[in-house]
Amino acid sequence: MNLIDQNKLAWDQKVAVHVESKMYDHSSFLKGRNSLPLIDQELLGDINGLSVCHLQCHFGQDTISMSRMGAKATGVDFSQEAVEFGSRTAMDLGLDTRFVHSDVYSISEKLSEPFDIVYTSYGALCWLDRLDLWAREIDRILKPGGKLIIVEFHPFIYTYDNSLQKLEYDYFQSDAIIEQELGTYADREDKNQYTMATWNHGLGEIFSSLNNVGLRIVDFKEYDYSPYNCFENMVEHLPGRFSFGHIKIRIPMMYSLQCKK
Ligand SMILES: C[S@@+](CC[C@H](N)C(=O)[O-])C[C@H]1O[C@@H](n2cnc3c(N)ncnc32)[C@H](O)[C@@H]1O
């Protein structure tokens, strides 16, 4: 099995586990909770009436949250299980959120109309081996004047092991990092074993891939916390703000990046 198919299998398996997890708290989501972290809601701003394409949308909570905020939202993911679950949820909630089954590298073949906003977040880029193709697809599906919004974990974090104890991985993209993981970030008690391949991308590589297709960076911020408790050894320093308990200095945990076409 090639690495991408292996990842797809792992993500298909994770959908059912994540839907039941405390972290994704699907029952409160069904009752109306907006699953988007506050940072993301602020960056998105007033999206009422705008078309938004959410890349790597997983099982759709954030995409559906954008529909609830008034957007014409489309979620894209290469996991069939994820997009089917998202579509069923939207239908059950009486919302018109659309879900499209596609690899990130071929979305422009599946979507005919361009979007006002392309959004992608938290743990998306590490699954991609070709940021040049990713950027090319974003450019193809954005309207002229449209905006790309990325909110992501900082590449600094990905140079360490999952508990931020040991410097372990290249900051710059190199070969795939292939790992076996017991359980998932959303449910550490999960007994499934997943084999997955990820790729590290430094900030320079991310900026250049967007710049090379003509997307203009208009805003970039780094944050010293994560809105998710998704790594080991994290503590909630302030409500909704997690960082590593054993690290007493401020390190970059995530970043947001906005580009204009
Ligand atoms: C960590 S999740 C994104 C998390 C999302 N922000 C959330 O919290 O729900 C990563 C997603 O990327 C998807 N994915 C990974 N590689 C992909 C690819 N090449 N094309 C499309 N989707 C991909 C996976 O199926 C998974 O749903």
Short mmCIF file of C-alpha atoms and ligand atoms in Angstrom, two decimals:
data_model
loop_
_atom_site.label_atom_id
_atom_site.label_comp_id
_atom_site.label_asym_id
_atom_site.label_seq_id
_atom_site.Cartn_x
_atom_site.Cartn_y
_atom_site.Cartn_z
CA MET A 1 0.00 0.00 0.00
CA ASN A 2 1.39 3.45 -0.82
CA LEU A 3 1.77 6.06 1.93
CA ILE A 4 -1.26 8.13 0.92
CA ASP A 5 -3.54 5.06 0.85
CA GLN A 6 -2.17 4.05 4.23
CA ASN A 7 -3.04 7.49 5.62
CA LYS A 8 -6.51 7.32 4.06
CA LEU A 9 -7.14 3.98 5.78
CA ALA A 10 -6.04 5.41 9.13
CA TRP A 11 -8.27 8.48 8.75
CA ASP A 12 -11.24 6.33 7.69
CA GLN A 13 -10.76 4.31 10.89
CA LYS A 14 -10.41 7.41 13.07
CA VAL A 15 -13.76 8.92 12.09
CA ALA A 16 -15.89 6.65 14.31
CA VAL A 17 -13.44 7.02 17.21
CA HIS A 18 -13.35 10.82 16.94
CA VAL A 19 -17.12 11.15 16.65
CA GLU A 20 -17.39 9.39 20.04
CA SER A 21 -14.49 11.27 21.64
CA LYS A 22 -14.72 13.82 24.46
CA MET A 23 -12.51 16.18 22.50
CA TYR A 24 -14.88 16.52 19.55
CA ASP A 25 -17.93 16.42 21.92
CA HIS A 26 -20.35 15.68 19.12
CA SER A 27 -23.50 15.81 21.24
CA SER A 28 -23.00 19.45 22.24
CA PHE A 29 -22.06 20.20 18.63
CA LEU A 30 -25.38 18.73 17.47
CA LYS A 31 -27.15 21.00 19.97
CA GLY A 32 -25.57 24.09 18.39
CA ARG A 33 -22.04 24.54 19.78
CA ASN A 34 -19.75 26.33 17.31
CA SER A 35 -16.75 23.96 17.02
CA LEU A 36 -14.43 26.62 15.56
CA PRO A 37 -11.92 27.98 18.08
CA LEU A 38 -12.31 31.71 18.83
CA ILE A 39 -9.14 32.58 16.89
CA ASP A 40 -10.60 30.98 13.78
CA GLN A 41 -13.97 32.68 14.24
CA GLU A 42 -12.21 36.04 14.50
CA LEU A 43 -10.03 35.41 11.44
CA LEU A 44 -13.03 34.30 9.40
CA GLY A 45 -15.03 37.34 10.53
CA ASP A 46 -18.47 37.87 9.06
CA ILE A 47 -18.85 35.03 6.54
CA ASN A 48 -22.59 35.39 6.13
CA GLY A 49 -23.38 34.85 2.44
CA LEU A 50 -19.76 34.05 1.48
CA SER A 51 -18.66 30.81 -0.15
CA VAL A 52 -16.06 28.95 1.91
CA CYS A 53 -14.10 25.86 0.96
CA HIS A 54 -12.76 23.98 3.99
CA LEU A 55 -9.82 21.77 3.03
CA GLN A 56 -9.17 18.53 4.96
CA CYS A 57 -12.44 19.03 6.84
CA HIS A 58 -12.37 15.67 8.69
CA PHE A 59 -15.94 14.68 9.68
CA GLY A 60 -17.27 18.16 9.19
CA GLN A 61 -17.94 19.89 12.51
CA ASP A 62 -16.03 23.05 11.56
CA THR A 63 -17.50 23.08 8.04
CA ILE A 64 -21.02 22.78 9.43
CA SER A 65 -20.21 25.48 12.01
CA MET A 66 -19.41 27.81 9.10
CA SER A 67 -22.83 27.00 7.57
CA ARG A 68 -24.39 27.91 10.88
CA MET A 69 -22.51 31.24 10.65
CA GLY A 70 -24.29 31.86 7.36
CA ALA A 71 -21.63 30.78 4.86
CA LYS A 72 -22.16 28.60 1.80
CA ALA A 73 -19.75 25.99 3.12
CA THR A 74 -18.07 23.11 1.29
CA GLY A 75 -15.85 20.60 3.09
CA VAL A 76 -13.28 18.52 1.23
CA ASP A 77 -11.54 15.43 2.56
CA PHE A 78 -9.98 12.28 1.09
CA SER A 79 -11.62 10.07 3.73
CA GLN A 80 -14.86 8.61 2.37
CA GLU A 81 -16.02 7.83 5.93
CA ALA A 82 -15.44 11.46 6.94
CA VAL A 83 -17.33 13.08 4.08
CA GLU A 84 -20.21 10.60 4.36
CA PHE A 85 -20.53 11.32 8.08
CA GLY A 86 -20.38 15.08 7.45
CA SER A 87 -23.06 14.88 4.75
CA ARG A 88 -25.36 12.81 6.98
CA THR A 89 -24.89 15.23 9.90
CA ALA A 90 -25.65 18.27 7.75
CA MET A 91 -28.75 16.58 6.37
CA ASP A 92 -29.96 15.62 9.86
CA LEU A 93 -29.48 19.23 10.97
CA GLY A 94 -31.32 20.55 7.92
CA LEU A 95 -28.26 22.47 6.66
CA ASP A 96 -27.00 22.78 3.09
CA THR A 97 -23.30 22.13 3.89
CA ARG A 98 -21.75 20.29 0.98
CA PHE A 99 -19.08 17.62 1.37
CA VAL A 100 -16.80 16.54 -1.45
CA HIS A 101 -14.64 13.44 -1.47
CA SER A 102 -11.28 14.46 -2.90
CA ASP A 103 -7.58 14.43 -2.41
CA VAL A 104 -6.23 17.93 -1.77
CA TYR A 105 -4.14 17.68 -4.92
CA SER A 106 -7.11 17.32 -7.26
CA ILE A 107 -9.84 19.49 -5.73
CA SER A 108 -10.02 21.86 -8.70
CA GLU A 109 -11.19 18.91 -10.83
CA LYS A 110 -14.09 18.29 -8.45
CA LEU A 111 -15.23 21.87 -7.81
CA SER A 112 -16.42 24.05 -10.64
CA GLU A 113 -17.13 27.42 -8.99
CA PRO A 114 -14.43 29.50 -7.24
CA PHE A 115 -14.69 30.48 -3.56
CA ASP A 116 -14.50 33.72 -1.56
CA ILE A 117 -12.51 31.97 1.17
CA VAL A 118 -10.40 28.81 1.40
CA TYR A 119 -9.84 27.71 5.01
CA THR A 120 -7.67 24.95 6.46
CA SER A 121 -6.69 24.25 10.05
CA TYR A 122 -4.94 22.34 12.83
CA GLY A 123 -3.07 19.29 11.65
CA ALA A 124 -3.70 19.55 7.91
CA LEU A 125 -0.38 20.43 6.23
CA CYS A 126 1.59 17.63 7.92
CA TRP A 127 -0.32 15.06 5.80
CA LEU A 128 0.87 16.60 2.55
CA ASP A 129 4.11 15.74 0.77
CA ARG A 130 3.70 18.34 -2.04
CA LEU A 131 2.99 21.90 -0.89
CA ASP A 132 3.59 23.15 -4.44
CA LEU A 133 0.57 21.15 -5.66
CA TRP A 134 -1.46 22.12 -2.59
CA ALA A 135 -0.81 25.84 -3.23
CA ARG A 136 -1.60 25.43 -6.94
CA GLU A 137 -5.00 23.91 -6.09
CA ILE A 138 -5.81 26.67 -3.57
CA ASP A 139 -5.04 29.29 -6.18
CA ARG A 140 -7.24 27.51 -8.72
CA ILE A 141 -10.30 27.40 -6.45
CA LEU A 142 -10.05 30.97 -5.09
CA LYS A 143 -11.88 33.89 -6.70
CA PRO A 144 -9.70 36.86 -7.67
CA GLY A 145 -9.63 38.96 -4.48
CA GLY A 146 -10.46 35.84 -2.46
CA LYS A 147 -8.74 34.96 0.80
CA LEU A 148 -6.86 31.93 2.11
CA ILE A 149 -6.97 31.45 5.89
CA ILE A 150 -4.66 28.91 7.52
CA VAL A 151 -4.59 28.22 11.26
CA GLU A 152 -2.04 25.55 12.00
CA PHE A 153 0.25 24.01 14.56
CA HIS A 154 3.67 25.60 14.37
CA PRO A 155 6.40 23.63 12.55
CA PHE A 156 8.58 24.17 15.65
CA ILE A 157 6.31 21.75 17.58
CA TYR A 158 6.69 19.08 14.92
CA THR A 159 10.45 18.89 15.43
CA TYR A 160 9.78 17.32 18.84
CA ASP A 161 8.22 14.04 19.97
CA ASN A 162 4.53 14.16 20.91
CA SER A 163 5.20 15.13 24.53
CA LEU A 164 7.75 17.82 23.64
CA GLN A 165 10.55 16.11 25.57
CA LYS A 166 12.98 15.33 22.79
CA LEU A 167 14.08 17.05 19.57
CA GLU A 168 13.52 14.27 17.06
CA TYR A 169 12.55 15.37 13.54
CA ASP A 170 13.87 17.61 10.77
CA TYR A 171 12.37 21.11 10.68
CA PHE A 172 12.83 21.15 6.91
CA GLN A 173 10.93 18.78 4.69
CA SER A 174 12.74 15.53 4.11
CA ASP A 175 11.49 11.97 3.71
CA ALA A 176 8.15 10.90 5.11
CA ILE A 177 8.04 10.30 8.86
CA ILE A 178 6.37 6.90 9.18
CA GLU A 179 5.00 6.03 12.61
CA GLN A 180 2.74 3.57 14.35
CA GLU A 181 0.46 5.18 16.86
CA LEU A 182 -1.69 3.50 19.52
CA GLY A 183 -4.84 5.58 19.98
CA THR A 184 -5.34 9.08 18.63
CA TYR A 185 -4.95 12.68 19.76
CA ALA A 186 -8.69 12.84 20.42
CA ASP A 187 -8.85 9.58 22.41
CA ARG A 188 -5.65 8.29 23.95
CA GLU A 189 -7.51 5.26 25.37
CA ASP A 190 -8.45 4.12 21.86
CA LYS A 191 -7.00 0.63 21.35
CA ASN A 192 -6.55 0.84 17.58
CA GLN A 193 -3.09 0.93 16.09
CA TYR A 194 -2.60 3.31 13.15
CA THR A 195 0.29 3.46 10.71
CA MET A 196 0.69 6.92 9.22
CA ALA A 197 3.08 9.00 7.17
CA THR A 198 3.57 12.72 7.77
CA TRP A 199 5.85 15.41 6.39
CA ASN A 200 7.34 18.42 8.17
CA HIS A 201 7.23 21.79 6.43
CA GLY A 202 9.12 24.82 7.69
CA LEU A 203 7.58 28.30 7.55
CA GLY A 204 9.85 29.28 4.66
CA GLU A 205 8.60 26.38 2.56
CA ILE A 206 4.96 27.22 3.36
CA PHE A 207 5.44 30.92 2.49
CA SER A 208 7.32 30.19 -0.74
CA SER A 209 4.84 27.62 -2.01
CA LEU A 210 2.04 30.23 -1.67
CA ASN A 211 4.16 33.06 -3.04
CA ASN A 212 5.18 30.95 -6.06
CA VAL A 213 1.57 30.66 -7.21
CA GLY A 214 0.99 34.41 -6.73
CA LEU A 215 -0.89 34.35 -3.42
CA ARG A 216 0.06 37.44 -1.42
CA ILE A 217 0.64 37.02 2.32
CA VAL A 218 -1.28 39.80 4.10
CA ASP A 219 -1.16 38.60 7.71
CA PHE A 220 0.95 36.20 9.77
CA LYS A 221 0.78 35.65 13.55
CA GLU A 222 2.36 33.17 15.95
CA TYR A 223 0.67 32.05 19.18
CA ASP A 224 2.13 30.55 22.36
CA TYR A 225 -0.83 28.25 22.99
CA SER A 226 -3.10 25.73 21.28
CA PRO A 227 -6.89 25.76 21.55
CA TYR A 228 -6.78 21.94 21.63
CA ASN A 229 -5.39 19.61 24.26
CA CYS A 230 -4.07 17.29 21.57
CA PHE A 231 -0.43 16.63 22.51
CA GLU A 232 0.87 14.89 25.63
CA ASN A 233 1.86 16.89 28.75
CA MET A 234 -0.41 19.83 28.01
CA VAL A 235 -2.07 21.97 30.66
CA GLU A 236 -4.82 24.56 30.33
CA HIS A 237 -3.11 27.78 31.43
CA LEU A 238 -6.12 29.91 30.62
CA PRO A 239 -9.62 28.75 29.56
CA GLY A 240 -9.27 27.25 26.06
CA ARG A 241 -5.50 27.86 25.93
CA PHE A 242 -3.22 24.83 26.25
CA SER A 243 0.55 24.70 26.40
CA PHE A 244 3.19 22.26 27.65
CA GLY A 245 3.27 22.09 31.46
CA HIS A 246 6.98 21.29 31.71
CA ILE A 247 8.14 24.13 29.44
CA LYS A 248 8.48 27.39 31.30
CA ILE A 249 9.40 29.63 28.39
CA ARG A 250 7.09 30.88 25.64
CA ILE A 251 7.43 28.87 22.46
CA PRO A 252 5.42 29.08 19.21
CA MET A 253 2.61 26.53 19.36
CA MET A 254 0.54 27.63 16.36
CA TYR A 255 0.32 30.27 13.67
CA SER A 256 -2.27 31.91 11.48
CA LEU A 257 -1.61 33.00 7.93
CA GLN A 258 -3.82 34.92 5.53
CA CYS A 259 -3.24 35.38 1.81
CA LYS A 260 -5.06 37.34 -0.87
CA LYS A 261 -5.38 36.26 -4.43
C1 LIG B 1 -6.20 16.41 11.76
S1 LIG B 1 -7.47 16.34 10.54
C2 LIG B 1 -7.89 18.01 10.33
C3 LIG B 1 -8.48 18.40 11.58
C4 LIG B 1 -9.59 19.36 11.51
N1 LIG B 1 -9.05 20.69 11.66
C5 LIG B 1 -10.49 19.00 12.66
O1 LIG B 1 -10.14 19.27 13.81
O2 LIG B 1 -11.49 18.36 12.47
C6 LIG B 1 -6.65 16.00 9.04
C7 LIG B 1 -7.61 15.65 7.92
O3 LIG B 1 -6.86 15.66 6.70
C8 LIG B 1 -7.40 14.66 5.84
N2 LIG B 1 -6.37 14.40 4.83
C9 LIG B 1 -5.11 13.94 5.01
N3 LIG B 1 -4.44 13.90 3.84
C10 LIG B 1 -5.29 14.35 2.88
C11 LIG B 1 -5.19 14.55 1.49
N4 LIG B 1 -4.06 14.26 0.82
N5 LIG B 1 -6.25 15.04 0.81
C12 LIG B 1 -7.42 15.34 1.48
N6 LIG B 1 -7.58 15.15 2.80
C13 LIG B 1 -6.53 14.67 3.50
C14 LIG B 1 -7.72 13.50 6.77
O4 LIG B 1 -8.66 12.60 6.24
C15 LIG B 1 -8.23 14.25 8.01
O5 LIG B 1 -9.63 14.34 7.99
#
